[in-house]
mmCIF file of C-alpha atoms in Angstrom:
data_model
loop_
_atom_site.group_PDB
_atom_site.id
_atom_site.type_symbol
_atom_site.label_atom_id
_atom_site.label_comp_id
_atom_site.label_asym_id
_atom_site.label_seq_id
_atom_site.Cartn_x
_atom_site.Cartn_y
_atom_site.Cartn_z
ATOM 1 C CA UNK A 1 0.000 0.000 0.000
ATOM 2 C CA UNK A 2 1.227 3.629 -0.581
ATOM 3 C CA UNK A 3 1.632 5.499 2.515
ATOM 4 C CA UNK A 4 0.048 8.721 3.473
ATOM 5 C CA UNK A 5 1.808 11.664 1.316
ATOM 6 C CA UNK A 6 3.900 14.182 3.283
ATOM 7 C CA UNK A 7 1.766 17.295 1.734
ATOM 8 C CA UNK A 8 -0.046 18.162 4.721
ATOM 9 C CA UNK A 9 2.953 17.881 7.215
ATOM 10 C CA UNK A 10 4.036 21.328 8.912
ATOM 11 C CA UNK A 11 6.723 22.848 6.825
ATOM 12 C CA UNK A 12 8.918 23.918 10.395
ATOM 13 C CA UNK A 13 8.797 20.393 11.076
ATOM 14 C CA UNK A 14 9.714 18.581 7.366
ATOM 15 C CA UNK A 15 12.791 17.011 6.869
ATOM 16 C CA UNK A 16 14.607 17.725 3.710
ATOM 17 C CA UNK A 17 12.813 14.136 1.888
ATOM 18 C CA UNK A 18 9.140 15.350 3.092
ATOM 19 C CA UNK A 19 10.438 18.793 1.139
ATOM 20 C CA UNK A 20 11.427 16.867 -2.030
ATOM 21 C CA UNK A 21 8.779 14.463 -1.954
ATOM 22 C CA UNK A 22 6.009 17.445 -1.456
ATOM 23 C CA UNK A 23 7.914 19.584 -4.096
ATOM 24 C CA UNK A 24 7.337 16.293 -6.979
ATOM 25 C CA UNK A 25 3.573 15.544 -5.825
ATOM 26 C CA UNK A 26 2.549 19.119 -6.005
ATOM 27 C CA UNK A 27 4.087 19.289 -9.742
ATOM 28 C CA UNK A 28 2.498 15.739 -10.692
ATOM 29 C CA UNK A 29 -0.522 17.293 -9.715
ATOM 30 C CA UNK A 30 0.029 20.947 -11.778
ATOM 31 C CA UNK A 31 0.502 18.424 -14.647
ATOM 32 C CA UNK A 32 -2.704 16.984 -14.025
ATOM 33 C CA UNK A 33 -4.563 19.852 -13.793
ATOM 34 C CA UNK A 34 -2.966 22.062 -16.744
ATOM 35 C CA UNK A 35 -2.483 19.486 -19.177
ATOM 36 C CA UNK A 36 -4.905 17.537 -21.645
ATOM 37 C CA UNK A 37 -2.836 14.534 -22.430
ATOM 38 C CA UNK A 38 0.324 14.078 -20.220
ATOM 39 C CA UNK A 39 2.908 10.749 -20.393
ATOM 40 C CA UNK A 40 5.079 9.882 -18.213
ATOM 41 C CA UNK A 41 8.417 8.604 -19.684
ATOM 42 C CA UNK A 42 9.346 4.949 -18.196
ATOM 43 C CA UNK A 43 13.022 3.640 -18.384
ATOM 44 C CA UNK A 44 12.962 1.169 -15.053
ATOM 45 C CA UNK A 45 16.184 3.063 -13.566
ATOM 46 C CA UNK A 46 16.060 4.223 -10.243
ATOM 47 C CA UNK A 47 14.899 7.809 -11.003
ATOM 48 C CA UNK A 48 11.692 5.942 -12.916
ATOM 49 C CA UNK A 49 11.370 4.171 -9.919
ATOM 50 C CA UNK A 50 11.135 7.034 -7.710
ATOM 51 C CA UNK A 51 8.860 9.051 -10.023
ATOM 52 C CA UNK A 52 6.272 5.907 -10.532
ATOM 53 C CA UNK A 53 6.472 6.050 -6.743
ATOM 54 C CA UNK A 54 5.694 9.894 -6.108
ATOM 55 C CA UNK A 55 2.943 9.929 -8.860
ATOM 56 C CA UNK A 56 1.239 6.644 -7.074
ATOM 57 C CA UNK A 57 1.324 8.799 -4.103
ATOM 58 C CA UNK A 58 0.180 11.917 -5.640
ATOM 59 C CA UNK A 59 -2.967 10.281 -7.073
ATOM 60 C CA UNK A 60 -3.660 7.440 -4.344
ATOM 61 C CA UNK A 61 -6.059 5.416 -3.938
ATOM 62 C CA UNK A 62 -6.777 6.341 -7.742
ATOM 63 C CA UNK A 63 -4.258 5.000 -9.899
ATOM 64 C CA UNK A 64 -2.019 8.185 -11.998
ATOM 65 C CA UNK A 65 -3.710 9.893 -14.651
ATOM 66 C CA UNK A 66 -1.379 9.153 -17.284
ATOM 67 C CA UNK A 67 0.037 6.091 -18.932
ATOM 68 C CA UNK A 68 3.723 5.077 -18.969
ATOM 69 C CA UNK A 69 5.815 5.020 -21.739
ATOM 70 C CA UNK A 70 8.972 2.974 -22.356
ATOM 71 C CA UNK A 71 11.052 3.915 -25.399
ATOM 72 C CA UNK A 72 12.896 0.324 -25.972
ATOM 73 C CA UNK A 73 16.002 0.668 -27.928
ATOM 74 C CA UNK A 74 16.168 -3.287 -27.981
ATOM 75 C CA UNK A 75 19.188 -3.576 -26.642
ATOM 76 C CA UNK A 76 17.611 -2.902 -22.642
ATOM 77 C CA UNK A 77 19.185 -5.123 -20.694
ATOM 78 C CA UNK A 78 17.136 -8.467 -20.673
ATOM 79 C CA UNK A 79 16.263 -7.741 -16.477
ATOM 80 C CA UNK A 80 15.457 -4.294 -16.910
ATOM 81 C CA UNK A 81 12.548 -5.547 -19.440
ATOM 82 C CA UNK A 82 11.884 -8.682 -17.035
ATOM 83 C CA UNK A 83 11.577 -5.663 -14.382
ATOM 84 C CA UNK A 84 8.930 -3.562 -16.260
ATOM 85 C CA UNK A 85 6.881 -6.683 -16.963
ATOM 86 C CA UNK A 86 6.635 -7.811 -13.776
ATOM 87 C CA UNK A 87 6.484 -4.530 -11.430
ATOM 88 C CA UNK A 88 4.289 -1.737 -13.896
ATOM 89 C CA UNK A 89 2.057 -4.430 -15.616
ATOM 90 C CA UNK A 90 1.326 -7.329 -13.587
ATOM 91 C CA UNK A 91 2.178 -6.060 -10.046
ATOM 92 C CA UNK A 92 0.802 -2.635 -10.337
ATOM 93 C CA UNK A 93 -1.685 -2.981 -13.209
ATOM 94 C CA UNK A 94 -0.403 -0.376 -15.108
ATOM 95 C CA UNK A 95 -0.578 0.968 -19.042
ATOM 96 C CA UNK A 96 2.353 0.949 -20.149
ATOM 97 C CA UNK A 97 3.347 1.902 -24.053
ATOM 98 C CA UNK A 98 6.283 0.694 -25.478
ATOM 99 C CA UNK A 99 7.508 2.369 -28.508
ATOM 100 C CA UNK A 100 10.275 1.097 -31.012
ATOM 101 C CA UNK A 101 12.021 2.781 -34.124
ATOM 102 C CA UNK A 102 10.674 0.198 -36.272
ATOM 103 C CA UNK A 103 12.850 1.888 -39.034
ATOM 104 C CA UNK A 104 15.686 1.653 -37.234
ATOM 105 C CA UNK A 105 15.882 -2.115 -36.435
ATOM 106 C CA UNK A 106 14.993 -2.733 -40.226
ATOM 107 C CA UNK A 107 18.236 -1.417 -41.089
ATOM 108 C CA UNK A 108 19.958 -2.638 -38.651
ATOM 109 C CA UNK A 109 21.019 -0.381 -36.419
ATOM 110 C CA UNK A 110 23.059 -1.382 -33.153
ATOM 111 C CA UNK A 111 25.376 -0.006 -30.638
ATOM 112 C CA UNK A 112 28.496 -1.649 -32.407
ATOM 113 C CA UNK A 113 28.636 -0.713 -35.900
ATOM 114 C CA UNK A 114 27.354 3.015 -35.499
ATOM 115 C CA UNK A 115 28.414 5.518 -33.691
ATOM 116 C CA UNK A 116 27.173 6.756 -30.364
ATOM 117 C CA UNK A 117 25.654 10.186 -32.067
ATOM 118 C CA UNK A 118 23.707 8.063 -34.439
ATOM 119 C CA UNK A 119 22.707 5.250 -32.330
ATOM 120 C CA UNK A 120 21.497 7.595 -30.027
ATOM 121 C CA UNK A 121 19.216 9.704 -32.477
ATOM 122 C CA UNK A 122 17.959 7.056 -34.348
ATOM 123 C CA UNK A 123 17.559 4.089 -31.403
ATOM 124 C CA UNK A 124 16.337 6.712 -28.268
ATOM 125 C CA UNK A 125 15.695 10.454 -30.029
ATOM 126 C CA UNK A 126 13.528 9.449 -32.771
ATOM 127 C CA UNK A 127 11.434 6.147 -31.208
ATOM 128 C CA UNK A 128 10.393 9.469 -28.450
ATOM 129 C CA UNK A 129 9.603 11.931 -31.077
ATOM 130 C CA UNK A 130 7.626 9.203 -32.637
ATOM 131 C CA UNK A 131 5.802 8.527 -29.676
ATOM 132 C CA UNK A 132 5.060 11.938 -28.316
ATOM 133 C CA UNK A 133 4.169 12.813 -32.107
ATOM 134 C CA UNK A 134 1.478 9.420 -32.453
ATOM 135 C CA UNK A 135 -0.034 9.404 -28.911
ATOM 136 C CA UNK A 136 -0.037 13.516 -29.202
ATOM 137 C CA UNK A 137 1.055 13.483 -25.698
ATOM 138 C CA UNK A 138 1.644 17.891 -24.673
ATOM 139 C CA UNK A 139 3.827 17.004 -21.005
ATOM 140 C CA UNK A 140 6.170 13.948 -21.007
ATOM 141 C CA UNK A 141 7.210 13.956 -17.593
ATOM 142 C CA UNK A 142 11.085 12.811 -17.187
ATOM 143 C CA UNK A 143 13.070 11.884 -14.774
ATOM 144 C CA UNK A 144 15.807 13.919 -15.207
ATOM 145 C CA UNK A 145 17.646 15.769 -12.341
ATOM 146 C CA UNK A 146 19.887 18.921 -12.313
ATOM 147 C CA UNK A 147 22.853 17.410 -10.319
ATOM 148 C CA UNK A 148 23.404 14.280 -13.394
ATOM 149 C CA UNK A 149 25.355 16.770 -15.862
ATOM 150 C CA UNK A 150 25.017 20.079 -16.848
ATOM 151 C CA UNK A 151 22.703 20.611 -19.846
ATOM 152 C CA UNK A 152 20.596 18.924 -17.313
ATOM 153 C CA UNK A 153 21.425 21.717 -14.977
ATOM 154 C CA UNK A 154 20.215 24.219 -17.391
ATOM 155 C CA UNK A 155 16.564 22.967 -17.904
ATOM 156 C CA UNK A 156 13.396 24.221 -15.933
ATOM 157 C CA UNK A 157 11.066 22.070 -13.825
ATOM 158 C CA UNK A 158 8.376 22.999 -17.247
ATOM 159 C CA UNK A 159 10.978 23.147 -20.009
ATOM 160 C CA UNK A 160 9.359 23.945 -23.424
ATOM 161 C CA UNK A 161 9.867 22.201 -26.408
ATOM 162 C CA UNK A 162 8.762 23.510 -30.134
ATOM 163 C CA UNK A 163 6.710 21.096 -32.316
ATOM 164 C CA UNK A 164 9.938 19.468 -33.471
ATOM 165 C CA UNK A 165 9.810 18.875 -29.666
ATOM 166 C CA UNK A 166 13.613 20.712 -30.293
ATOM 167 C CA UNK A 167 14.759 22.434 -26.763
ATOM 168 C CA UNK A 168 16.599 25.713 -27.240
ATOM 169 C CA UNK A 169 18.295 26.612 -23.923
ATOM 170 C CA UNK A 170 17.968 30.747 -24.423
ATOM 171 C CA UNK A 171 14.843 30.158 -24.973
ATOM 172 C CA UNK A 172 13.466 29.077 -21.752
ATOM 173 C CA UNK A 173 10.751 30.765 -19.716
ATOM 174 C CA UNK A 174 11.303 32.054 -15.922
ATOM 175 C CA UNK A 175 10.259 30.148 -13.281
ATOM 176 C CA UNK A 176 9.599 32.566 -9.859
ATOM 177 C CA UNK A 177 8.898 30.434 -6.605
ATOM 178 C CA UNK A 178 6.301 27.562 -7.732
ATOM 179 C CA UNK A 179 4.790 29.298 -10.743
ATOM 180 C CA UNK A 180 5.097 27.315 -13.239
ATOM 181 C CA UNK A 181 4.093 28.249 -17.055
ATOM 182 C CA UNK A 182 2.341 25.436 -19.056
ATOM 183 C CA UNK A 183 0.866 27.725 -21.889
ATOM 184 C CA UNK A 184 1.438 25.747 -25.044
ATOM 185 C CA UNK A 185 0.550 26.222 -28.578
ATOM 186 C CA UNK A 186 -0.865 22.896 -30.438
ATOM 187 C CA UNK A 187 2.108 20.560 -31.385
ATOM 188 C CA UNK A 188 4.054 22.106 -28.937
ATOM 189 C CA UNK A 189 4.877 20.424 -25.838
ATOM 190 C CA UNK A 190 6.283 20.575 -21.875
ATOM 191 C CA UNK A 191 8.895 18.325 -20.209
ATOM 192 C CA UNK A 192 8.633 18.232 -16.794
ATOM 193 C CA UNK A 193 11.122 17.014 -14.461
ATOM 194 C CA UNK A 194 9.733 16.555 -10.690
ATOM 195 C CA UNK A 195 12.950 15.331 -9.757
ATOM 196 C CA UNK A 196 14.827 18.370 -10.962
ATOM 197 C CA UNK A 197 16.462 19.162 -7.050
ATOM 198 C CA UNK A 198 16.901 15.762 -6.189
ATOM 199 C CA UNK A 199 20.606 14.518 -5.915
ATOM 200 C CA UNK A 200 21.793 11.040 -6.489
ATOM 201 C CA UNK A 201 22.197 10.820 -2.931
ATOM 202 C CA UNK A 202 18.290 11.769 -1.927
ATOM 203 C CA UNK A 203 17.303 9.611 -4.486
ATOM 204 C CA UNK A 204 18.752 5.893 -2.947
ATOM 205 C CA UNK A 205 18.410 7.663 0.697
ATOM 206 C CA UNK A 206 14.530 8.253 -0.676
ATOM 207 C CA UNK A 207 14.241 4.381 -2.126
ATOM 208 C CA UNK A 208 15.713 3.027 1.288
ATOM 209 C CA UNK A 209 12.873 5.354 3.178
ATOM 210 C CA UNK A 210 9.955 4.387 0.868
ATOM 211 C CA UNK A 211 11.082 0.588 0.330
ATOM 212 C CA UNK A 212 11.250 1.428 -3.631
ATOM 213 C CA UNK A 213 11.403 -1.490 -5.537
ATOM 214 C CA UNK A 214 14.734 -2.025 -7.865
ATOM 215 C CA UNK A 215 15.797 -3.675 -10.781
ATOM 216 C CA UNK A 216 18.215 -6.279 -9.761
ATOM 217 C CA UNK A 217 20.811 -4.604 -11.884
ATOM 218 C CA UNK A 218 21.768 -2.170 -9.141
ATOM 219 C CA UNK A 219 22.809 -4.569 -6.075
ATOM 220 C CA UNK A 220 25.987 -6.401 -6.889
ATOM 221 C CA UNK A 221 26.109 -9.383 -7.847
ATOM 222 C CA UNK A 222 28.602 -11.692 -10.164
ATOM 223 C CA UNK A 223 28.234 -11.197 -13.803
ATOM 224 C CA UNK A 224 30.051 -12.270 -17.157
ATOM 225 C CA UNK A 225 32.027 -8.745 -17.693
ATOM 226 C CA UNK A 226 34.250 -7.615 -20.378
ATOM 227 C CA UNK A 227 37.805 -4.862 -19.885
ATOM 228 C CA UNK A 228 36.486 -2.047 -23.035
ATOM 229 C CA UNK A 229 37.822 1.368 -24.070
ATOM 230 C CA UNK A 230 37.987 1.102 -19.797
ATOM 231 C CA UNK A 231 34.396 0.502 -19.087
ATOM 232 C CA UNK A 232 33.110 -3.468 -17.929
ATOM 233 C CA UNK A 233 30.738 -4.285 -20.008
ATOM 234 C CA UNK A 234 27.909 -6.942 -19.248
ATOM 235 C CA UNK A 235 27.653 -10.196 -21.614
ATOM 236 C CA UNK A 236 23.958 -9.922 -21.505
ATOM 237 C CA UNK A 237 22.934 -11.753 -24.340
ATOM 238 C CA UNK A 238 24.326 -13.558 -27.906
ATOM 239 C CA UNK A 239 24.310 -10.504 -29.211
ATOM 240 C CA UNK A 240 27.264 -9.098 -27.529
ATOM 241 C CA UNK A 241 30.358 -9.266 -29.961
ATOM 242 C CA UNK A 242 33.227 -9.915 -28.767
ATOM 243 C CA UNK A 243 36.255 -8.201 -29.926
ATOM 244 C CA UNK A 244 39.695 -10.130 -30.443
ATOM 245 C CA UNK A 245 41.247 -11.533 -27.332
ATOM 246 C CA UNK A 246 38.138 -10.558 -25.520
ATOM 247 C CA UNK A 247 37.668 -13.125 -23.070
ATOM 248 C CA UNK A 248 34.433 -12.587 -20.439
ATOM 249 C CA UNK A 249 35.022 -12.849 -17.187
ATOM 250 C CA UNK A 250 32.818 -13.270 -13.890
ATOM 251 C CA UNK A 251 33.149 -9.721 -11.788
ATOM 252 C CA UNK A 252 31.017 -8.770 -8.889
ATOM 253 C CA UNK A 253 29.417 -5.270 -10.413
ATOM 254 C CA UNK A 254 26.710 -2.931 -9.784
ATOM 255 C CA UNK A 255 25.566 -0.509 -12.538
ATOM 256 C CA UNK A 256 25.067 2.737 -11.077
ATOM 257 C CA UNK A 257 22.865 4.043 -14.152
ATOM 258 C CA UNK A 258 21.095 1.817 -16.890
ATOM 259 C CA UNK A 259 21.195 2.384 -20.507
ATOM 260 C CA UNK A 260 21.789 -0.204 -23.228
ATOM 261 C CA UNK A 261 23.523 -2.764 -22.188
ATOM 262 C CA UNK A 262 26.938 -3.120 -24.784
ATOM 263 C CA UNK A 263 27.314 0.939 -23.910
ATOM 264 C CA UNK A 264 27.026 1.224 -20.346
ATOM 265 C CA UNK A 265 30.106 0.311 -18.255
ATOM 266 C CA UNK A 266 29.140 -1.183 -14.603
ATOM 267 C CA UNK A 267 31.000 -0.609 -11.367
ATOM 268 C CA UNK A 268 32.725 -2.933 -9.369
ATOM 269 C CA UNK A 269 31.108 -3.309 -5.843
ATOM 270 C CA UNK A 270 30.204 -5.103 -2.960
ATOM 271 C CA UNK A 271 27.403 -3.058 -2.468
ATOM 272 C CA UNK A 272 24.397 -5.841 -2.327
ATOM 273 C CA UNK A 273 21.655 -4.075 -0.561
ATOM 274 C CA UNK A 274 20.469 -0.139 -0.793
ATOM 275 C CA UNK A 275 21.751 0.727 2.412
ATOM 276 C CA UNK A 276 25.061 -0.472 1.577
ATOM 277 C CA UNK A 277 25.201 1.563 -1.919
ATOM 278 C CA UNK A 278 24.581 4.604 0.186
ATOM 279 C CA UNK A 279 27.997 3.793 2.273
ATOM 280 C CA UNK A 280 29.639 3.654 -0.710
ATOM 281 C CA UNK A 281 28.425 6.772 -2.559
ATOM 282 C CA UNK A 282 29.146 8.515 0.626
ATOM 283 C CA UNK A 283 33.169 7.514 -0.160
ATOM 284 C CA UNK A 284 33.086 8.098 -3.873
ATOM 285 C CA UNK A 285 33.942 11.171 -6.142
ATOM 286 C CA UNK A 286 33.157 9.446 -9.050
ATOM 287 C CA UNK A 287 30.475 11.165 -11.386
ATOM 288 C CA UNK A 288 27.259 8.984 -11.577
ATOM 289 C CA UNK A 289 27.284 9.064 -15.559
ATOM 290 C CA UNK A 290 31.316 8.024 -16.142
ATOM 291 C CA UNK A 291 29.559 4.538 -17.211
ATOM 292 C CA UNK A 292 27.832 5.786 -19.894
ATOM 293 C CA UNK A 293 29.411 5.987 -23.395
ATOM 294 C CA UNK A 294 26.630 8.015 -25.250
ATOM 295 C CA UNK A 295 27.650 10.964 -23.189
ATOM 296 C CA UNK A 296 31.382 11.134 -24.282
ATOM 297 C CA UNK A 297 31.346 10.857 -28.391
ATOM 298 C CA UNK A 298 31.757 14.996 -27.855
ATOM 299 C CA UNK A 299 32.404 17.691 -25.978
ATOM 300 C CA UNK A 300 28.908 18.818 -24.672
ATOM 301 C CA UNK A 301 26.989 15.726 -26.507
ATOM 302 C CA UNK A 302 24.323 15.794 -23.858
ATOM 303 C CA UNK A 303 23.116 19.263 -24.543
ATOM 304 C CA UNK A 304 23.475 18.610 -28.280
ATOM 305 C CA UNK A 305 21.364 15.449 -27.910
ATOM 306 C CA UNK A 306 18.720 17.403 -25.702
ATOM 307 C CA UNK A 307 18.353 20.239 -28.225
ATOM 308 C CA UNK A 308 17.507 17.564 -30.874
ATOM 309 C CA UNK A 309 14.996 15.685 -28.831
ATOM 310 C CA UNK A 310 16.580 13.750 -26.948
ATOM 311 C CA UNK A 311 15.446 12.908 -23.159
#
């Protein structure tokens, strides 16, 4: 059962979770109530989780207004699907869309022979354009936060996209206090991002609190790794290719953030339970993204990939 929310609780008397966790509801709710047809976007990580959570709580008993929406590159790793199947479908009962480039896998493309710009666009930037384009969703809700990398840093709670749903930094409206602006034009579009002053940290310290459940993929465990370009990457299917001399190897890993699964280097941990990957984020000065191999192709890819679409 969700718990009572902390909305009502006496601001002198909130700890700085109740503040976060008020802050999200109340703009799940402004969603609700300003837009027509609102989606929010689905991935499984622990930021989804967190956001499935708060909107649960913002709507209980009812279930949230709004379906979910995975875009599957087809190279998720095999438990992160397992995870969405089993939690948001059968456990909770929710809708929840799944949209593929359709084009994309006719031709063939992967994470091995094309490059991290145009696997990107055409496996995750496109399949969401799609989406928000057929569905004519006007607020994808995201679970994006400010302290993950600095485009990031740069968006609004209500960040406005045209109706090439481009985003255009300079061109972003003021946001005083909790007033948020969700005029829109049709074809244009809002992302919102409830989770936009939320750290890494608050986020596990908020899944140990609430009892949040995880995709396996976070705790450590042993898992067939391979040494590349400095990353380990998972074996997580026959569709991994190894390179010459590769051999894989059983590591005890973590991943610390979940993308696709031959691009996403894991961590090596003995972190096995939530409270224990708190410790060790406590004692670490490592970013949370230095896994992920979509965000170095350039200097400032993120922002590039943001201003074309892109999550």
């Amino acid at each position: 059962m969700i718990p009572s929310t902390s909305t009502n609780v006496d601001h002198l008397t909130m700890t700085h979770l109740n503040a976060l966790e008020a802050e999200s509801i109340y703009i799940f709710r402004e969603v609700a109530e300003s837009f027509e047809n609102p989606v929010l976007l689905y991935s499984m990580g622990k930021d989804s989780g967190v956001m499935l959570h708060l909107a649960r709580k913002a709507f209980f008993p009812e279930k949230p207004p709004f379906p979910l929406l995975h875009v599957d590159s087809t190279w998720e790793f095999r438990e992160v699907i397992e995870f969405r199947e089993k939690y948001a479908r059968q456990q909770l009962g929710l809708e929840v869309l799944v949209h593929i480039n359709q084009e994309g896998v006719e031709a063939g493309v992967n994470p091995f022979d094309y490059s991290s710009r145009i696997y990107t666009d055409i496996m995750r930037t496109q399949p969401l354009k799609q989406a928000l384009t057929q569905h004519r969703f006007d607020a994808a809700i995201g679970g994006g936060r400010r302290d993950e990398e600095r485009s990031r840093a740069k968006e609004r709670v209500f960040s406005f996209r045209d109706n090439n749903h481009r985003w255009e930094p300079k061109n972003q409206r003021p946001e005083l206090w909790e007033l948020y602006n969700t005029w829109v034009h049709r074809g244009e579009s809002i992302r919102v991002f409830p989770l936009s002053n939320w750290t890494e940290f608050d986020i596990w310290q908020y899944i140990l609190q609430e009892n949040i459940p995880l995709a396996p993929l976070y705790l450590a465990q042993s898992r067939p790794m391979v040494k590349r370009s400095g990353d380990w990457i998972m074996v997580d299917d026959d569709r991994m290719r190894l390179e010459l001399g590769e051999q894989p190897v059983m590591k005890q890993v973590r991943f610390r953030t979940l993308g696709c699964y031959p691009v996403t280097g894991a961590l090596e941990s003995q972190a096995g339970s939530v409270a224990e990957i708190i410790d060790e984020l406590v004692h670490s000065s490592a970013s949370e993204r230095q896994g992920r191999a979509i965000d170095r192709d350039e200097e400032a890819a993120m922002e590039r990939k943001k201003r074309e679409g892109y999550f």
